[in-house]
Amino acid sequence: AGLFCALLLAKSGVCTPILLERGQAVESRGRDIGSLIHRRKMNEESNFAFGEGGAGTWSDGKLTTRIGRNSDAVRFVLETLVQFGAPERILVDGAPHLGTDNLVRLLRNMRNELRSLGGEIRFGAKVTDLHIEDGIAKGVNVQYSQAIERGTSVPEQPQEGSELILADAVVLATGHSARDVYEKLYESGVSLEAKGFAAGFRIEHPQTIINEIQYGREWGPTVVTGKSTTDKSNREHFEAFDNQEEHHEGKLPVPSYRLATDKAYDGSHSRGVYSFCMCPGGQIVPASTDPEEVCVNGMSFSKRDSQWANSALVVTVSPDDEVLEKYKEEHGVLAGIAFQRDMEQRASKFGGGNLTVPVQRLTDFVEGRVSSTVPSSSYRLGVKSAPCHELYPEPMTRALRDAVSNHFEKFMPGFLNEEALLHGVETRTSSPVRVVRDSKTLQATGIQNLFPAGEGAGFAGGIVSAAVDGLVVGEGVLEVLHDGEGRISPLKSVSKSVGFNY
């Protein structure tokens, strides 16, 4: 959201955007992630959640959206991604995705374009407070740390210390993991409201099992990724059967799946349970931003050629949910954030600390017993068998069990499999808080010239809808500050409030 908004404002010719990124550029961010994976050294400001491109950079890079695949705004976003290096197939694929490797390249190109248009982008620039006078946002306070691009310090920006940056408007596009920002907004009197979210686990199957479920034994052997170890594993999986099925020449893409029910019984009423951000041929990664908390996510490279398939498997939590009651007493509108943090700290204890992830076979989770052994996992920092069925509040656990046993297994026979491994926890599917904004001006309620945008502000859910909301907000800024002068994007078919709800 922030990057697309900044590009629009820079192209308008009437604004000079300064994009502040608390994390590092993708080159340095990649090294920080390498240190996390190989040495368990976490940079709390540059990791799988924070850094150039946000959490979406190290993901599957899905470009599917619920806001209208063929709308002018979505087409504009997809065409813009192609302009900066995305493969042209995303314009025609039914379920387009980029993969982390493509995202890294195009983000670098977008950064260079922003600067060529006169805009600024500063890395290692953490916003610590809003500067508000008489109900008007006048700027932000920033704390700097060393910023490195392509191995050298960035000369155009401060490398340490703090600064008050004054501005005509402030666009708030933080992403959904910046909990310190929500807390600062709350303290500053910015109007917030609780919104629904979802939490649960990330489930991982061997990709061969998903190949068999989705394509059958006849067509499953034709899945080819081009990676020798993965393709060998797939051949051996199907060779173990009696070969009565007819086989075919050709190559099929790695299959995915999507599961959902709104009839998962939690002991007193029905809840929604669904898969989310399914990563075929992917891996599970640490999405934690605090070494004392455990949170996971999934990612894939563009070839989707690993031996595992993973997906979030999550339960809906409404703003007035019973599981949030004890958190509301102390945290009020930030109860959802407190719940997420509590579950992540519990997961850390269940895993024994040091970013080790608690795991449990799906079959054992359903039966309520600790797994005596666990299958291999793509998670690189280590897993530990744990009673994951005791991690979440009982209504959520019951709903997940019911969904798996009585809904998902019927839809995808074989999904409830001994080789399926639950990893705890997946809590950051979306922000549990929305920054309230005026539907016409897009400014934060009660604060002039403050423009909440994207997923972190509660107005998007995914790469494409976040980008569209960034464009919408960019045009809102031009409308408020310059009476619409400089408008360039084809958003006439999009509501000013993209609006995203679970």
Coordinates of C-alpha atoms in Angstrom, one line a residue:
A1 CA 0.0 0.0 0.0
G2 CA 2.7 2.5 1.0
L3 CA 4.8 1.9 -2.1
F4 CA 2.0 2.1 -4.6
C5 CA 0.7 5.3 -2.8
A6 CA 4.2 6.8 -2.9
L7 CA 4.6 6.0 -6.6
L8 CA 1.3 7.6 -7.5
L9 CA 2.1 10.8 -5.5
A10 CA 5.5 11.0 -7.1
K11 CA 4.1 10.6 -10.6
S12 CA 1.5 13.3 -9.9
G13 CA 4.1 16.0 -10.1
V14 CA 2.6 18.0 -7.2
C15 CA 3.9 15.9 -4.2
T16 CA 7.3 14.8 -3.0
P17 CA 6.7 11.6 -1.0
I18 CA 9.1 10.4 1.6
L19 CA 8.6 6.7 2.2
L20 CA 9.8 5.6 5.6
E21 CA 10.6 1.8 6.0
R22 CA 11.5 0.6 9.5
G23 CA 13.2 -2.4 8.0
Q24 CA 15.9 -2.8 5.4
A25 CA 16.1 -2.9 1.6
V26 CA 15.5 -6.4 0.1
E27 CA 19.2 -7.0 -0.4
S28 CA 20.0 -6.4 3.3
R29 CA 16.8 -7.9 4.4
G30 CA 17.7 -11.1 2.7
R31 CA 21.0 -11.2 4.7
D32 CA 19.1 -10.6 7.9
I33 CA 16.8 -13.4 7.2
G34 CA 19.8 -15.6 6.4
S35 CA 21.2 -14.8 9.8
L36 CA 17.9 -15.7 11.4
I37 CA 17.6 -19.1 9.6
H38 CA 21.2 -20.2 9.9
R39 CA 22.3 -18.6 13.2
R40 CA 19.0 -17.8 15.0
K41 CA 20.1 -14.2 15.1
M42 CA 16.9 -12.1 14.9
N43 CA 16.9 -8.5 13.8
E44 CA 13.7 -7.2 15.2
E45 CA 13.4 -4.5 12.6
S46 CA 14.4 -6.5 9.5
N47 CA 13.0 -10.0 9.2
F48 CA 10.1 -12.0 7.5
A49 CA 7.6 -9.4 8.7
F50 CA 9.5 -6.0 8.5
G51 CA 11.5 -4.6 5.6
E52 CA 11.0 -3.5 2.0
G53 CA 7.7 -4.9 0.6
G54 CA 6.5 -6.0 4.0
A55 CA 5.4 -9.5 4.9
G56 CA 4.3 -10.1 1.4
T57 CA 7.8 -10.1 0.0
W58 CA 8.7 -13.4 1.7
S59 CA 5.5 -15.2 0.9
D60 CA 4.0 -17.1 -2.0
G61 CA 3.3 -13.8 -3.7
K62 CA -0.3 -14.5 -4.4
L63 CA -2.1 -12.0 -6.6
T64 CA -5.6 -13.3 -6.2
T65 CA -8.1 -10.9 -4.7
R66 CA -11.7 -10.6 -3.6
I67 CA -12.2 -7.0 -4.9
G68 CA -12.7 -7.8 -8.6
R69 CA -10.1 -9.6 -10.8
N70 CA -11.0 -7.6 -13.9
S71 CA -11.7 -4.2 -12.4
D72 CA -9.7 -1.2 -13.7
A73 CA -7.8 -0.9 -10.4
V74 CA -6.7 -4.5 -10.2
R75 CA -5.6 -4.5 -13.8
F76 CA -3.7 -1.3 -13.2
V77 CA -1.9 -3.0 -10.3
L78 CA -1.0 -6.1 -12.3
E79 CA 0.2 -4.1 -15.3
T80 CA 2.3 -2.0 -13.0
L81 CA 3.9 -5.1 -11.5
V82 CA 4.7 -6.4 -15.1
Q83 CA 6.2 -3.0 -15.9
F84 CA 8.6 -3.4 -13.0
G85 CA 9.6 -7.0 -13.9
A86 CA 6.8 -9.4 -13.0
P87 CA 6.2 -12.1 -15.6
E88 CA 3.5 -11.2 -18.1
R89 CA 1.6 -14.4 -17.4
I90 CA 0.2 -12.8 -14.2
L91 CA -2.1 -10.9 -16.6
V92 CA -3.8 -14.0 -17.8
D93 CA -3.3 -16.7 -15.2
G94 CA -6.4 -17.8 -13.3
A95 CA -4.5 -17.8 -10.0
P96 CA -1.4 -15.7 -10.5
H97 CA 1.5 -15.7 -8.1
L98 CA 5.0 -14.2 -8.1
G99 CA 7.1 -16.1 -5.6
T100 CA 9.7 -14.4 -3.3
D101 CA 12.4 -14.4 -6.0
N102 CA 10.3 -12.3 -8.4
L103 CA 9.1 -10.0 -5.7
V104 CA 12.7 -9.2 -4.6
R105 CA 13.6 -8.1 -8.2
L106 CA 10.6 -6.0 -8.9
L107 CA 10.7 -4.2 -5.5
R108 CA 14.2 -3.1 -6.3
N109 CA 13.0 -1.7 -9.6
M110 CA 10.1 0.1 -8.0
R111 CA 12.5 1.7 -5.5
N112 CA 14.6 3.0 -8.3
E113 CA 11.6 4.4 -10.1
L114 CA 10.4 6.2 -7.0
R115 CA 13.7 7.9 -6.6
S116 CA 14.0 8.8 -10.3
L117 CA 10.6 10.6 -9.9
G118 CA 12.0 12.7 -7.1
G119 CA 10.6 10.7 -4.2
E120 CA 12.6 9.5 -1.3
I121 CA 12.7 6.1 0.4
R122 CA 14.6 5.7 3.7
F123 CA 15.4 2.4 5.3
G124 CA 16.1 1.7 8.9
A125 CA 13.6 4.6 9.6
K126 CA 11.2 3.6 12.4
V127 CA 8.3 6.0 13.1
T128 CA 8.1 6.4 16.9
D129 CA 5.3 9.0 17.1
L130 CA 2.9 11.1 15.2
H131 CA 3.3 14.9 15.3
I132 CA -0.3 16.1 15.8
E133 CA -1.3 19.8 16.5
D134 CA -4.8 20.9 17.0
G135 CA -6.2 17.7 15.5
I136 CA -4.0 18.0 12.4
A137 CA -1.2 15.5 11.5
K138 CA 1.8 17.7 10.8
G139 CA 4.5 15.0 10.6
V140 CA 6.2 12.1 12.3
N141 CA 9.1 11.4 14.7
V142 CA 11.6 9.0 13.2
Q143 CA 14.4 6.9 14.9
Y144 CA 17.2 5.9 12.4
S145 CA 19.4 2.9 12.4
Q146 CA 22.1 2.0 9.8
A147 CA 20.6 1.5 6.3
I148 CA 22.5 -0.6 3.8
E149 CA 21.7 -1.2 0.1
R150 CA 23.9 -3.5 -2.0
G151 CA 26.5 -3.6 0.7
T152 CA 27.1 0.1 1.2
S153 CA 25.5 2.6 3.6
V154 CA 22.9 4.9 2.0
P155 CA 24.4 8.4 1.9
E156 CA 21.2 10.3 1.3
Q157 CA 19.7 9.6 4.7
P158 CA 20.7 9.8 8.4
Q159 CA 22.3 6.6 9.8
E160 CA 21.5 7.2 13.5
G161 CA 19.7 9.5 15.8
S162 CA 16.2 10.8 15.5
E163 CA 14.4 13.4 13.5
L164 CA 11.1 15.2 13.3
I165 CA 9.9 15.2 9.7
L166 CA 7.2 17.8 8.9
A167 CA 4.8 17.1 6.1
D168 CA 1.6 18.3 4.6
A169 CA 0.0 14.8 5.1
V170 CA 0.9 11.5 6.7
V171 CA 0.0 8.2 5.1
L172 CA -0.1 5.4 7.6
A173 CA 0.6 2.0 5.8
T174 CA 2.4 0.0 8.5
G175 CA 1.4 -3.6 7.8
H176 CA -0.3 -5.8 10.4
S177 CA 2.7 -6.7 12.6
A178 CA 3.6 -3.2 13.8
R179 CA 1.9 -3.5 17.1
D180 CA 3.9 -0.7 18.6
V181 CA 2.3 1.6 16.1
Y182 CA -1.2 0.6 17.1
E183 CA -0.4 1.2 20.7
K184 CA 1.0 4.7 19.9
L185 CA -2.1 5.5 17.9
Y186 CA -4.3 4.5 20.8
E187 CA -2.3 6.7 23.2
S188 CA -2.5 9.6 20.7
G189 CA -6.3 9.4 20.6
V190 CA -6.6 8.2 17.0
S191 CA -9.9 6.4 16.6
L192 CA -9.5 2.6 16.4
E193 CA -12.1 -0.2 16.2
A194 CA -11.8 -3.9 16.7
K195 CA -12.3 -6.1 13.6
G196 CA -12.6 -9.8 13.0
F197 CA -9.5 -11.8 12.4
A198 CA -8.5 -15.5 12.4
A199 CA -5.9 -17.6 14.1
G200 CA -4.8 -21.2 14.2
F201 CA -1.9 -23.2 12.8
R202 CA 0.1 -23.8 9.6
I203 CA -0.4 -27.3 8.3
E204 CA 2.1 -29.1 6.2
H205 CA 1.7 -32.2 4.0
P206 CA 4.3 -33.8 1.8
Q207 CA 3.5 -32.3 -1.6
T208 CA 3.2 -35.9 -3.0
I209 CA 0.1 -36.4 -0.9
I210 CA -1.5 -33.2 -2.2
N211 CA -0.6 -34.3 -5.7
E212 CA -2.4 -37.6 -5.1
I213 CA -5.5 -36.0 -3.5
Q214 CA -5.9 -33.4 -6.2
Y215 CA -4.9 -35.3 -9.3
G216 CA -5.4 -38.9 -8.4
R217 CA -3.0 -41.8 -8.9
E218 CA -3.5 -41.6 -12.7
W219 CA -2.4 -38.0 -13.1
G220 CA -0.4 -37.4 -10.0
P221 CA 2.8 -38.8 -11.4
T222 CA 2.8 -36.1 -14.1
V223 CA 3.6 -33.3 -11.6
V224 CA 7.0 -32.1 -12.6
T225 CA 8.8 -29.2 -10.9
G226 CA 12.2 -29.5 -12.5
K227 CA 13.9 -30.0 -9.2
S228 CA 15.4 -33.5 -9.2
T229 CA 14.9 -34.4 -5.5
T230 CA 11.3 -33.3 -5.5
D231 CA 10.4 -35.0 -8.8
K232 CA 12.2 -38.2 -7.6
S233 CA 10.1 -38.2 -4.4
N234 CA 6.9 -37.8 -6.4
R235 CA 7.8 -40.7 -8.8
E236 CA 8.7 -43.0 -5.8
H237 CA 5.4 -42.1 -4.1
F238 CA 3.3 -43.3 -7.0
E239 CA 5.6 -46.2 -7.9
A240 CA 4.7 -47.7 -4.5
F241 CA 1.1 -48.3 -5.7
D242 CA 0.2 -51.3 -7.8
N243 CA 0.3 -49.4 -11.1
Q244 CA -3.2 -50.4 -12.1
E245 CA -4.0 -46.8 -13.0
E246 CA -3.3 -45.6 -16.5
H247 CA -0.4 -43.1 -16.6
H248 CA 0.2 -40.2 -18.9
E249 CA 3.0 -38.2 -20.5
G250 CA 3.1 -34.5 -20.0
K251 CA 3.6 -32.1 -17.1
L252 CA 1.0 -30.8 -14.6
P253 CA 1.6 -27.8 -12.3
V254 CA 2.0 -28.4 -8.6
P255 CA -1.6 -28.4 -7.2
S256 CA -2.9 -26.3 -4.4
Y257 CA -6.2 -26.4 -2.4
R258 CA -8.7 -24.2 -0.7
L259 CA -10.9 -25.3 2.2
A260 CA -13.6 -23.4 4.1
T261 CA -16.6 -24.0 6.2
D262 CA -18.8 -21.7 8.3
K263 CA -20.4 -24.7 10.2
A264 CA -17.5 -25.8 12.4
Y265 CA -19.1 -26.6 15.8
D266 CA -17.1 -25.2 18.8
G267 CA -19.3 -26.7 21.5
S268 CA -22.0 -24.1 21.6
H269 CA -22.3 -22.6 18.1
S270 CA -20.7 -22.6 14.6
R271 CA -17.6 -20.8 13.6
G272 CA -15.7 -20.3 10.4
V273 CA -12.6 -22.3 9.7
Y274 CA -10.6 -22.1 6.5
S275 CA -7.3 -22.6 4.8
F276 CA -5.3 -19.4 4.0
C277 CA -2.3 -18.5 1.9
M278 CA -1.7 -22.0 0.7
C279 CA 1.9 -22.5 -0.5
P280 CA 2.3 -25.5 -2.8
G281 CA 6.0 -26.6 -3.1
G282 CA 6.7 -24.1 -0.3
Q283 CA 8.2 -23.9 3.2
I284 CA 7.2 -22.7 6.6
V285 CA 9.1 -19.7 8.0
P286 CA 9.4 -17.8 11.2
A287 CA 7.2 -14.7 11.1
S288 CA 8.0 -13.6 14.7
T289 CA 9.2 -10.1 15.4
D290 CA 10.2 -10.9 19.0
P291 CA 12.6 -13.7 20.0
E292 CA 10.3 -14.6 22.9
E293 CA 7.3 -15.2 20.6
V294 CA 6.7 -17.9 18.0
C295 CA 4.6 -17.1 14.9
V296 CA 4.9 -18.9 11.5
N297 CA 4.0 -18.2 7.9
G298 CA 4.4 -19.9 4.6
M299 CA 6.3 -18.9 1.5
S300 CA 7.2 -20.3 -2.0
F301 CA 9.6 -19.4 -4.7
S302 CA 8.2 -19.0 -8.2
K303 CA 9.0 -22.6 -9.2
R304 CA 7.2 -24.0 -6.2
D305 CA 9.6 -26.9 -6.2
S306 CA 10.0 -28.0 -2.5
Q307 CA 8.8 -31.3 -1.3
W308 CA 6.2 -29.8 1.0
A309 CA 2.8 -28.1 0.7
N310 CA 1.7 -25.8 3.5
S311 CA -1.3 -23.7 4.4
A312 CA -2.7 -21.7 7.3
L313 CA -5.6 -23.5 8.9
V314 CA -7.4 -20.9 11.0
V315 CA -10.5 -20.2 13.0
T316 CA -12.4 -17.0 12.9
V317 CA -12.4 -14.7 15.9
S318 CA -15.1 -11.9 15.9
P319 CA -14.7 -8.6 17.8
D320 CA -17.2 -9.7 20.4
D321 CA -15.9 -13.2 20.6
E322 CA -16.0 -15.0 24.0
V323 CA -12.3 -15.9 23.7
L324 CA -11.4 -12.2 23.8
E325 CA -13.3 -11.4 27.0
K326 CA -10.4 -11.6 29.4
Y327 CA -8.2 -9.5 27.1
K328 CA -10.8 -6.8 26.7
E329 CA -10.8 -6.1 30.4
E330 CA -7.2 -4.9 30.3
H331 CA -6.6 -3.9 26.7
G332 CA -9.9 -2.7 25.4
V333 CA -9.9 -2.2 21.6
L334 CA -6.5 -3.7 21.4
A335 CA -7.7 -7.0 22.9
G336 CA -7.1 -8.8 19.6
I337 CA -3.5 -7.8 19.6
A338 CA -3.1 -9.0 23.2
F339 CA -4.7 -12.3 22.2
Q340 CA -2.2 -12.7 19.3
R341 CA 0.7 -11.9 21.5
D342 CA -0.4 -14.3 24.3
M343 CA -0.8 -17.2 21.8
E344 CA 2.6 -16.5 20.3
Q345 CA 4.2 -16.5 23.8
R346 CA 2.4 -19.7 24.7
A347 CA 3.7 -21.3 21.4
S348 CA 7.2 -20.3 22.3
K349 CA 6.9 -22.0 25.7
F350 CA 5.3 -25.1 24.1
G351 CA 8.3 -25.3 21.7
G352 CA 10.9 -24.8 24.4
G353 CA 12.0 -21.3 23.3
N354 CA 14.7 -20.3 20.8
L355 CA 12.2 -20.0 18.0
T356 CA 11.6 -23.8 18.0
V357 CA 8.1 -24.5 16.8
P358 CA 5.6 -26.7 18.6
V359 CA 4.1 -29.4 16.3
Q360 CA 1.6 -32.2 16.3
R361 CA 0.4 -34.7 13.8
L362 CA -3.1 -33.7 12.5
T363 CA -4.5 -37.1 13.5
D364 CA -3.1 -36.7 17.0
F365 CA -4.6 -33.2 17.3
V366 CA -8.0 -34.5 16.4
E367 CA -7.6 -37.3 19.0
G368 CA -6.2 -35.0 21.7
R369 CA -2.9 -36.8 22.2
V370 CA 0.8 -35.7 22.0
S371 CA 2.6 -37.2 18.9
S372 CA 5.2 -39.8 19.9
T373 CA 7.0 -39.1 16.6
V374 CA 6.7 -36.4 14.0
P375 CA 7.4 -36.4 10.3
S376 CA 10.0 -34.1 8.7
S377 CA 9.3 -30.4 8.4
S378 CA 10.4 -27.6 6.1
Y379 CA 10.7 -25.3 9.1
R380 CA 14.5 -24.7 9.4
L381 CA 14.8 -23.6 13.1
G382 CA 13.6 -26.9 14.6
V383 CA 10.3 -28.4 15.7
K384 CA 9.2 -30.1 19.0
S385 CA 6.3 -32.4 19.6
A386 CA 3.9 -30.6 21.9
P387 CA 0.2 -30.7 22.9
C388 CA -1.0 -28.2 20.3
H389 CA -4.5 -29.2 21.1
E390 CA -4.1 -27.3 24.5
L391 CA -2.6 -24.1 23.0
Y392 CA -5.7 -22.2 22.0
P393 CA -9.0 -21.7 23.9
E394 CA -11.2 -24.7 23.8
P395 CA -13.9 -23.3 21.5
M396 CA -11.3 -22.7 18.8
T397 CA -9.7 -26.1 19.2
R398 CA -13.1 -27.8 19.0
A399 CA -14.1 -25.9 15.9
L400 CA -10.8 -26.8 14.1
R401 CA -11.2 -30.5 15.0
D402 CA -14.8 -30.5 13.7
A403 CA -13.8 -28.7 10.5
V404 CA -11.0 -31.2 9.7
S405 CA -12.9 -34.3 10.6
N406 CA -16.4 -33.5 9.4
H407 CA -15.9 -31.1 6.6
F408 CA -12.4 -30.9 5.1
E409 CA -11.8 -34.7 5.1
K410 CA -15.1 -35.2 3.2
F411 CA -14.2 -32.6 0.6
M412 CA -10.5 -33.7 0.3
P413 CA -10.3 -37.4 1.3
G414 CA -6.8 -38.0 2.6
F415 CA -6.3 -34.5 4.0
L416 CA -6.6 -35.9 7.6
N417 CA -3.4 -37.9 7.2
E418 CA -0.7 -39.1 9.7
E419 CA 1.9 -37.2 7.6
A420 CA 0.1 -33.9 8.0
L421 CA 1.9 -31.8 10.6
L422 CA 0.4 -28.8 12.5
H423 CA 2.9 -26.0 13.3
G424 CA 2.0 -23.4 16.0
V425 CA 1.0 -20.7 15.7
E426 CA -0.4 -18.7 12.8
T427 CA -1.9 -15.6 14.3
R428 CA -1.2 -12.8 11.8
T429 CA -3.7 -13.5 9.0
S430 CA -4.9 -9.9 9.2
S431 CA -5.0 -7.0 11.6
P432 CA -7.3 -7.3 14.5
V433 CA -7.7 -3.5 14.6
R434 CA -8.9 -1.0 12.1
V435 CA -7.9 2.7 12.0
V436 CA -11.3 4.4 11.5
R437 CA -11.3 6.7 8.5
D438 CA -13.8 8.9 6.8
S439 CA -15.4 7.1 3.8
K440 CA -15.2 10.3 1.6
T441 CA -11.9 12.0 2.5
L442 CA -10.1 8.8 3.6
Q443 CA -8.6 10.8 6.5
A444 CA -8.5 9.2 10.0
T445 CA -11.6 10.1 12.0
G446 CA -10.9 13.3 14.0
I447 CA -7.4 13.8 12.6
Q448 CA -7.0 15.9 9.5
N449 CA -4.3 15.0 7.0
L450 CA -3.7 11.5 8.5
F451 CA -4.5 8.8 5.9
P452 CA -4.7 5.2 7.1
A453 CA -4.0 2.7 4.3
G454 CA -3.6 -1.0 3.5
E455 CA -3.6 -4.2 5.5
G456 CA -2.2 -2.8 8.7
A457 CA -4.9 -0.1 8.9
G458 CA -7.6 -2.8 8.3
F459 CA -8.6 -1.9 4.8
A460 CA -7.0 -4.7 2.7
G461 CA -6.1 -8.3 2.8
G462 CA -3.2 -9.3 0.5
I463 CA -0.8 -7.8 -2.0
V464 CA -3.3 -6.7 -4.7
S465 CA -6.0 -5.2 -2.4
A466 CA -3.3 -3.4 -0.4
A467 CA -1.8 -2.0 -3.5
V468 CA -5.3 -0.8 -4.7
D469 CA -6.0 0.8 -1.3
G470 CA -2.7 2.6 -1.5
L471 CA -3.7 4.0 -4.9
V472 CA -7.1 5.0 -3.5
V473 CA -5.5 6.7 -0.6
G474 CA -3.0 8.4 -2.8
E475 CA -5.8 9.9 -4.8
G476 CA -7.4 10.9 -1.5
V477 CA -4.3 12.8 -0.6
L478 CA -4.3 14.6 -3.9
E479 CA -8.0 15.5 -3.5
V480 CA -7.5 17.0 -0.1
L481 CA -4.3 18.8 -0.6
H482 CA -4.4 19.7 -4.3
D483 CA -8.1 19.4 -5.3
G484 CA -7.4 16.3 -7.3
E485 CA -4.6 17.7 -9.4
G486 CA -2.1 15.1 -10.7
R487 CA -4.6 12.2 -10.6
I488 CA -3.3 9.4 -12.9
S489 CA -4.7 6.0 -12.0
P490 CA -7.9 4.4 -13.4
L491 CA -9.8 4.1 -10.1
K492 CA -13.2 5.5 -11.2
S493 CA -14.7 2.0 -10.8
V494 CA -13.4 1.5 -7.3
S495 CA -15.1 2.6 -4.1
K496 CA -13.0 5.0 -2.0
S497 CA -13.2 2.4 0.8
V498 CA -11.9 -0.9 -0.7
G499 CA -13.2 -2.5 2.5
F500 CA -12.0 -5.9 3.5
N501 CA -13.7 -8.0 6.2
Y502 CA -13.7 -11.5 7.4

